PDB file of C-alpha atoms in Angstrom:
ATOM      1  CA  MET A   1       9.897  31.604 -45.931  1.00 43.00           C
ATOM      2  CA  LYS A   2      11.646  28.901 -43.527  1.00 45.00           C
ATOM      3  CA  TYR A   3      11.210  31.632 -40.771  1.00 43.00           C
ATOM      4  CA  LEU A   4       7.541  32.040 -41.326  1.00 41.00           C
ATOM      5  CA  LYS A   5       6.923  28.329 -41.347  1.00 45.00           C
ATOM      6  CA  LEU A   6       8.885  28.110 -37.986  1.00 43.00           C
ATOM      7  CA  ILE A   7       6.702  30.888 -36.558  1.00 43.00           C
ATOM      8  CA  ALA A   8       3.576  29.162 -37.993  1.00 41.00           C
ATOM      9  CA  VAL A   9       4.673  25.955 -36.071  1.00 42.00           C
ATOM     10  CA  ILE A  10       5.431  27.815 -33.096  1.00 46.00           C
ATOM     11  CA  LEU A  11       2.200  29.593 -32.871  1.00 42.00           C
ATOM     12  CA  ALA A  12       0.270  26.343 -33.673  1.00 44.00           C
ATOM     13  CA  VAL A  13       2.147  24.440 -31.147  1.00 42.00           C
ATOM     14  CA  GLY A  14       2.012  27.153 -28.683  1.00 43.00           C
ATOM     15  CA  ILE A  15      -1.474  26.424 -27.547  1.00 38.00           C
ATOM     16  CA  HIS A  16      -2.928  24.313 -24.886  1.00 37.00           C
ATOM     17  CA  SER A  17      -5.560  22.138 -23.412  1.00 34.00           C
ATOM     18  CA  ALA A  18      -7.635  22.697 -20.192  1.00 35.00           C
ATOM     19  CA  HIS A  19      -7.411  21.414 -16.703  1.00 36.00           C
ATOM     20  CA  ALA A  20      -9.238  24.025 -14.972  1.00 39.00           C
ATOM     21  CA  GLY A  21      -8.490  24.829 -11.435  1.00 44.00           C
ATOM     22  CA  ALA A  22     -10.420  26.853  -8.959  1.00 45.00           C
ATOM     23  CA  PRO A  23     -10.976  30.440 -10.440  1.00 42.00           C
ATOM     24  CA  SER A  24     -10.305  33.607  -8.702  1.00 46.00           C
ATOM     25  CA  PRO A  25     -13.021  35.185  -6.788  1.00 48.00           C
ATOM     26  CA  SER A  26     -15.182  37.141  -9.162  1.00 52.00           C
ATOM     27  CA  GLY A  27     -18.397  39.241  -8.820  1.00 61.00           C
ATOM     28  CA  ASN A  28     -20.238  36.928 -11.209  1.00 86.00           C
ATOM     29  CA  ALA A  29     -20.364  33.221 -10.346  1.00 91.00           C
ATOM     30  CA  GLU A  30     -22.592  32.394 -13.294  1.00 92.00           C
ATOM     31  CA  ALA A  31     -20.362  34.172 -15.772  1.00 93.00           C
ATOM     32  CA  VAL A  32     -17.287  32.358 -14.175  1.00 95.00           C
ATOM     33  CA  LYS A  33     -19.128  29.120 -14.651  1.00 95.00           C
ATOM     34  CA  GLN A  34     -19.840  29.709 -18.254  1.00 95.00           C
ATOM     35  CA  ILE A  35     -16.177  30.789 -18.884  1.00 96.00           C
ATOM     36  CA  GLU A  36     -14.938  27.559 -17.251  1.00 96.00           C
ATOM     37  CA  GLN A  37     -17.133  25.718 -19.825  1.00 97.00           C
ATOM     38  CA  ILE A  38     -15.288  27.711 -22.698  1.00 96.00           C
ATOM     39  CA  VAL A  39     -11.953  26.584 -21.025  1.00 97.00           C
ATOM     40  CA  GLN A  40     -13.108  22.842 -21.202  1.00 97.00           C
ATOM     41  CA  SER A  41     -14.309  23.186 -24.688  1.00 97.00           C
ATOM     42  CA  PHE A  42     -10.978  24.693 -25.734  1.00 97.00           C
ATOM     43  CA  GLN A  43      -9.205  21.539 -24.338  1.00 97.00           C
ATOM     44  CA  SER A  44     -11.679  19.026 -25.700  1.00 97.00           C
ATOM     45  CA  ALA A  45     -11.599  20.573 -29.095  1.00 97.00           C
ATOM     46  CA  ILE A  46      -7.563  20.154 -29.315  1.00 97.00           C
ATOM     47  CA  ILE A  47      -7.812  16.542 -27.954  1.00 97.00           C
ATOM     48  CA  ASN A  48     -10.548  15.642 -30.417  1.00 97.00           C
ATOM     49  CA  LYS A  49      -8.893  17.777 -33.220  1.00 97.00           C
ATOM     50  CA  ASP A  50     -12.367  19.415 -33.617  1.00 97.00           C
ATOM     51  CA  ALA A  51     -11.379  22.597 -35.606  1.00 97.00           C
ATOM     52  CA  LYS A  52     -14.915  23.760 -36.083  1.00 97.00           C
ATOM     53  CA  THR A  53     -15.539  23.677 -32.230  1.00 97.00           C
ATOM     54  CA  LEU A  54     -12.222  25.466 -31.546  1.00 96.00           C
ATOM     55  CA  GLY A  55     -12.638  28.044 -34.113  1.00 95.00           C
ATOM     56  CA  ALA A  56     -16.226  28.884 -32.656  1.00 96.00           C
ATOM     57  CA  LEU A  57     -14.734  29.924 -29.514  1.00 96.00           C
ATOM     58  CA  PHE A  58     -13.017  32.947 -30.991  1.00 95.00           C
ATOM     59  CA  LEU A  59     -14.470  36.292 -32.179  1.00 92.00           C
ATOM     60  CA  PRO A  60     -14.393  35.716 -35.956  1.00 87.00           C
ATOM     61  CA  LYS A  61     -13.190  39.405 -36.563  1.00 85.00           C
ATOM     62  CA  ASP A  62     -10.988  41.822 -34.854  1.00 79.00           C
ATOM     63  CA  ASN A  63      -9.183  39.285 -33.084  1.00 84.00           C
ATOM     64  CA  SER A  64      -5.579  39.556 -31.624  1.00 90.00           C
ATOM     65  CA  TRP A  65      -3.204  36.755 -31.256  1.00 92.00           C
ATOM     66  CA  MET A  66       0.526  37.089 -29.838  1.00 92.00           C
ATOM     67  CA  THR A  67       3.313  34.524 -29.143  1.00 92.00           C
ATOM     68  CA  VAL A  68       6.083  35.699 -27.096  1.00 95.00           C
ATOM     69  CA  LEU A  69       9.286  33.319 -26.917  1.00 94.00           C
ATOM     70  CA  SER A  70      11.054  32.753 -23.621  1.00 92.00           C
ATOM     71  CA  ASP A  71      14.504  33.984 -23.559  1.00 93.00           C
ATOM     72  CA  ASP A  72      16.123  30.519 -23.886  1.00 91.00           C
ATOM     73  CA  SER A  73      13.716  29.665 -26.916  1.00 91.00           C
ATOM     74  CA  TYR A  74      14.367  33.028 -28.512  1.00 94.00           C
ATOM     75  CA  ALA A  75      18.177  32.661 -28.151  1.00 94.00           C
ATOM     76  CA  GLU A  76      17.940  29.003 -29.695  1.00 92.00           C
ATOM     77  CA  ILE A  77      15.864  30.131 -32.780  1.00 92.00           C
ATOM     78  CA  LYS A  78      17.850  33.437 -33.171  1.00 93.00           C
ATOM     79  CA  GLN A  79      20.820  31.234 -33.766  1.00 95.00           C
ATOM     80  CA  LYS A  80      19.263  29.598 -36.792  1.00 94.00           C
ATOM     81  CA  HIS A  81      17.063  32.615 -37.921  1.00 95.00           C
ATOM     82  CA  PRO A  82      18.900  35.984 -37.164  1.00 95.00           C
ATOM     83  CA  ASN A  83      16.002  37.973 -38.426  1.00 95.00           C
ATOM     84  CA  ALA A  84      13.749  36.188 -35.777  1.00 94.00           C
ATOM     85  CA  HIS A  85      11.552  38.394 -33.323  1.00 95.00           C
ATOM     86  CA  LYS A  86      10.943  37.489 -29.771  1.00 94.00           C
ATOM     87  CA  ALA A  87       7.263  38.702 -29.994  1.00 94.00           C
ATOM     88  CA  ASN A  88       5.184  37.367 -32.974  1.00 92.00           C
ATOM     89  CA  PRO A  89       1.656  38.224 -34.066  1.00 92.00           C
ATOM     90  CA  GLY A  90      -0.524  35.613 -35.569  1.00 90.00           C
ATOM     91  CA  ALA A  91      -4.041  34.354 -36.089  1.00 91.00           C
ATOM     92  CA  TYR A  92      -6.290  31.769 -34.145  1.00 93.00           C
ATOM     93  CA  LYS A  93      -7.071  30.183 -37.569  1.00 94.00           C
ATOM     94  CA  GLN A  94      -3.677  29.078 -37.987  1.00 93.00           C
ATOM     95  CA  PHE A  95      -3.882  27.013 -34.647  1.00 93.00           C
ATOM     96  CA  VAL A  96      -7.429  25.912 -35.506  1.00 95.00           C
ATOM     97  CA  ASP A  97      -5.998  24.494 -38.909  1.00 96.00           C
ATOM     98  CA  PHE A  98      -3.170  22.910 -37.019  1.00 94.00           C
ATOM     99  CA  VAL A  99      -5.517  21.212 -34.488  1.00 96.00           C
ATOM    100  CA  GLY A 100      -7.982  19.951 -37.219  1.00 96.00           C
ATOM    101  CA  SER A 101      -5.203  18.482 -39.549  1.00 96.00           C
ATOM    102  CA  SER A 102      -2.993  16.829 -36.823  1.00 96.00           C
ATOM    103  CA  THR A 103      -2.171  13.277 -37.255  1.00 96.00           C
ATOM    104  CA  LYS A 104      -0.704  12.734 -33.963  1.00 96.00           C
ATOM    105  CA  PRO A 105      -2.533  12.917 -30.514  1.00 97.00           C
ATOM    106  CA  ILE A 106      -2.256  16.693 -29.083  1.00 97.00           C
ATOM    107  CA  GLU A 107      -3.364  18.011 -25.899  1.00 97.00           C
ATOM    108  CA  GLU A 108      -2.767  21.160 -23.930  1.00 97.00           C
ATOM    109  CA  LYS A 109      -2.925  20.874 -20.113  1.00 97.00           C
ATOM    110  CA  PHE A 110      -3.610  23.890 -17.993  1.00 97.00           C
ATOM    111  CA  SER A 111      -3.032  24.709 -14.377  1.00 97.00           C
ATOM    112  CA  ASN A 112      -3.446  27.556 -11.995  1.00 98.00           C
ATOM    113  CA  VAL A 113      -6.524  28.836 -13.826  1.00 97.00           C
ATOM    114  CA  ARG A 114      -7.771  32.295 -12.750  1.00 97.00           C
ATOM    115  CA  ILE A 115     -10.950  33.897 -14.024  1.00 97.00           C
ATOM    116  CA  ASP A 116     -11.932  37.309 -13.519  1.00 96.00           C
ATOM    117  CA  THR A 117     -15.161  38.878 -14.983  1.00 96.00           C
ATOM    118  CA  ASN A 118     -17.898  41.404 -14.485  1.00 95.00           C
ATOM    119  CA  GLY A 119     -20.344  39.518 -16.625  1.00 94.00           C
ATOM    120  CA  SER A 120     -19.631  41.288 -19.921  1.00 96.00           C
ATOM    121  CA  ILE A 121     -15.926  40.966 -20.187  1.00 96.00           C
ATOM    122  CA  ALA A 122     -13.423  38.533 -18.730  1.00 97.00           C
ATOM    123  CA  SER A 123      -9.660  37.588 -18.401  1.00 97.00           C
ATOM    124  CA  VAL A 124      -8.452  34.162 -17.898  1.00 98.00           C
ATOM    125  CA  TYR A 125      -4.849  33.347 -16.996  1.00 98.00           C
ATOM    126  CA  PHE A 126      -3.094  29.993 -16.476  1.00 98.00           C
ATOM    127  CA  ASP A 127       0.025  28.059 -16.863  1.00 97.00           C
ATOM    128  CA  PHE A 128       0.118  25.328 -19.799  1.00 97.00           C
ATOM    129  CA  VAL A 129       2.012  22.460 -21.065  1.00 97.00           C
ATOM    130  CA  PHE A 130       1.237  21.356 -24.673  1.00 96.00           C
ATOM    131  CA  LEU A 131       1.880  17.688 -25.372  1.00 96.00           C
ATOM    132  CA  ASP A 132       2.488  16.445 -28.905  1.00 95.00           C
ATOM    133  CA  ASP A 133       2.166  12.604 -29.264  1.00 96.00           C
ATOM    134  CA  GLY A 134       2.349  12.522 -25.486  1.00 95.00           C
ATOM    135  CA  ALA A 135       5.698  14.467 -25.206  1.00 95.00           C
ATOM    136  CA  VAL A 136       5.906  17.780 -23.825  1.00 95.00           C
ATOM    137  CA  ASN A 137       6.449  20.109 -26.825  1.00 92.00           C
ATOM    138  CA  ASN A 138       6.391  23.510 -25.004  1.00 92.00           C
ATOM    139  CA  ARG A 139       5.155  25.132 -21.837  1.00 95.00           C
ATOM    140  CA  GLY A 140       4.519  28.621 -20.724  1.00 96.00           C
ATOM    141  CA  SER A 141       1.805  30.981 -19.395  1.00 97.00           C
ATOM    142  CA  GLU A 142      -1.312  32.163 -21.323  1.00 97.00           C
ATOM    143  CA  ALA A 143      -3.836  34.903 -21.163  1.00 98.00           C
ATOM    144  CA  TRP A 144      -7.211  35.294 -22.782  1.00 98.00           C
ATOM    145  CA  HIS A 145      -9.594  38.271 -22.783  1.00 97.00           C
ATOM    146  CA  LEU A 146     -13.086  37.216 -23.556  1.00 97.00           C
ATOM    147  CA  VAL A 147     -16.396  39.227 -24.408  1.00 96.00           C
ATOM    148  CA  LYS A 148     -19.894  38.179 -23.966  1.00 96.00           C
ATOM    149  CA  THR A 149     -21.531  38.333 -27.321  1.00 96.00           C
ATOM    150  CA  ASP A 150     -25.182  37.589 -28.431  1.00 94.00           C
ATOM    151  CA  ASP A 151     -23.917  33.831 -29.192  1.00 93.00           C
ATOM    152  CA  GLY A 152     -22.259  33.619 -25.592  1.00 95.00           C
ATOM    153  CA  TRP A 153     -18.572  34.118 -24.515  1.00 97.00           C
ATOM    154  CA  LYS A 154     -15.930  34.419 -27.164  1.00 97.00           C
ATOM    155  CA  ILE A 155     -12.100  34.772 -27.037  1.00 97.00           C
ATOM    156  CA  SER A 156     -11.087  38.280 -28.364  1.00 96.00           C
ATOM    157  CA  SER A 157      -7.496  38.026 -27.724  1.00 96.00           C
ATOM    158  CA  MET A 158      -4.827  35.770 -26.645  1.00 97.00           C
ATOM    159  CA  ILE A 159      -1.217  36.042 -25.607  1.00 96.00           C
ATOM    160  CA  TYR A 160       1.083  33.297 -24.522  1.00 96.00           C
ATOM    161  CA  SER A 161       4.819  32.699 -23.648  1.00 96.00           C
ATOM    162  CA  VAL A 162       6.594  29.673 -25.304  1.00 93.00           C
ATOM    163  CA  GLY A 163       9.408  27.747 -23.564  1.00 87.00           C
ATOM    164  CA  ARG A 164      10.768  24.345 -23.579  1.00 73.00           C
TER     165      ARG A 164
END
């Protein structure tokens, strides 16, 4: 049970805010602009602890979420929890709940943001630093897949690495 709580905390804290840089060249400038707005909404929702807005950015069903620990973080956790895994599936709802219930200031900063899209599907890749009460909690790289739905762009999957 302690292991599951640790993984939940890692999942919750492993996400990030957004300081979008210039996107990669893409064939659909309007779609890139819309996706940049999703990235900015993601960051703002974390800072404002707005679980409703954050949750609305994801597909509500058939969603994928995966955390991969850096070698150093994995070695550290493995010492305390021998059954720990390097790659851990999760759910965006855990992160949304964490953001909505956080009592401290939290923020995720993005850099080197790259967006590629054909107007129907997209990928976003960036480096991040997650701040908890102003201090770096973790850092890594993150990738999203997005799909354009009847309700606009939604995140369908997310993978990210977690290190210190």
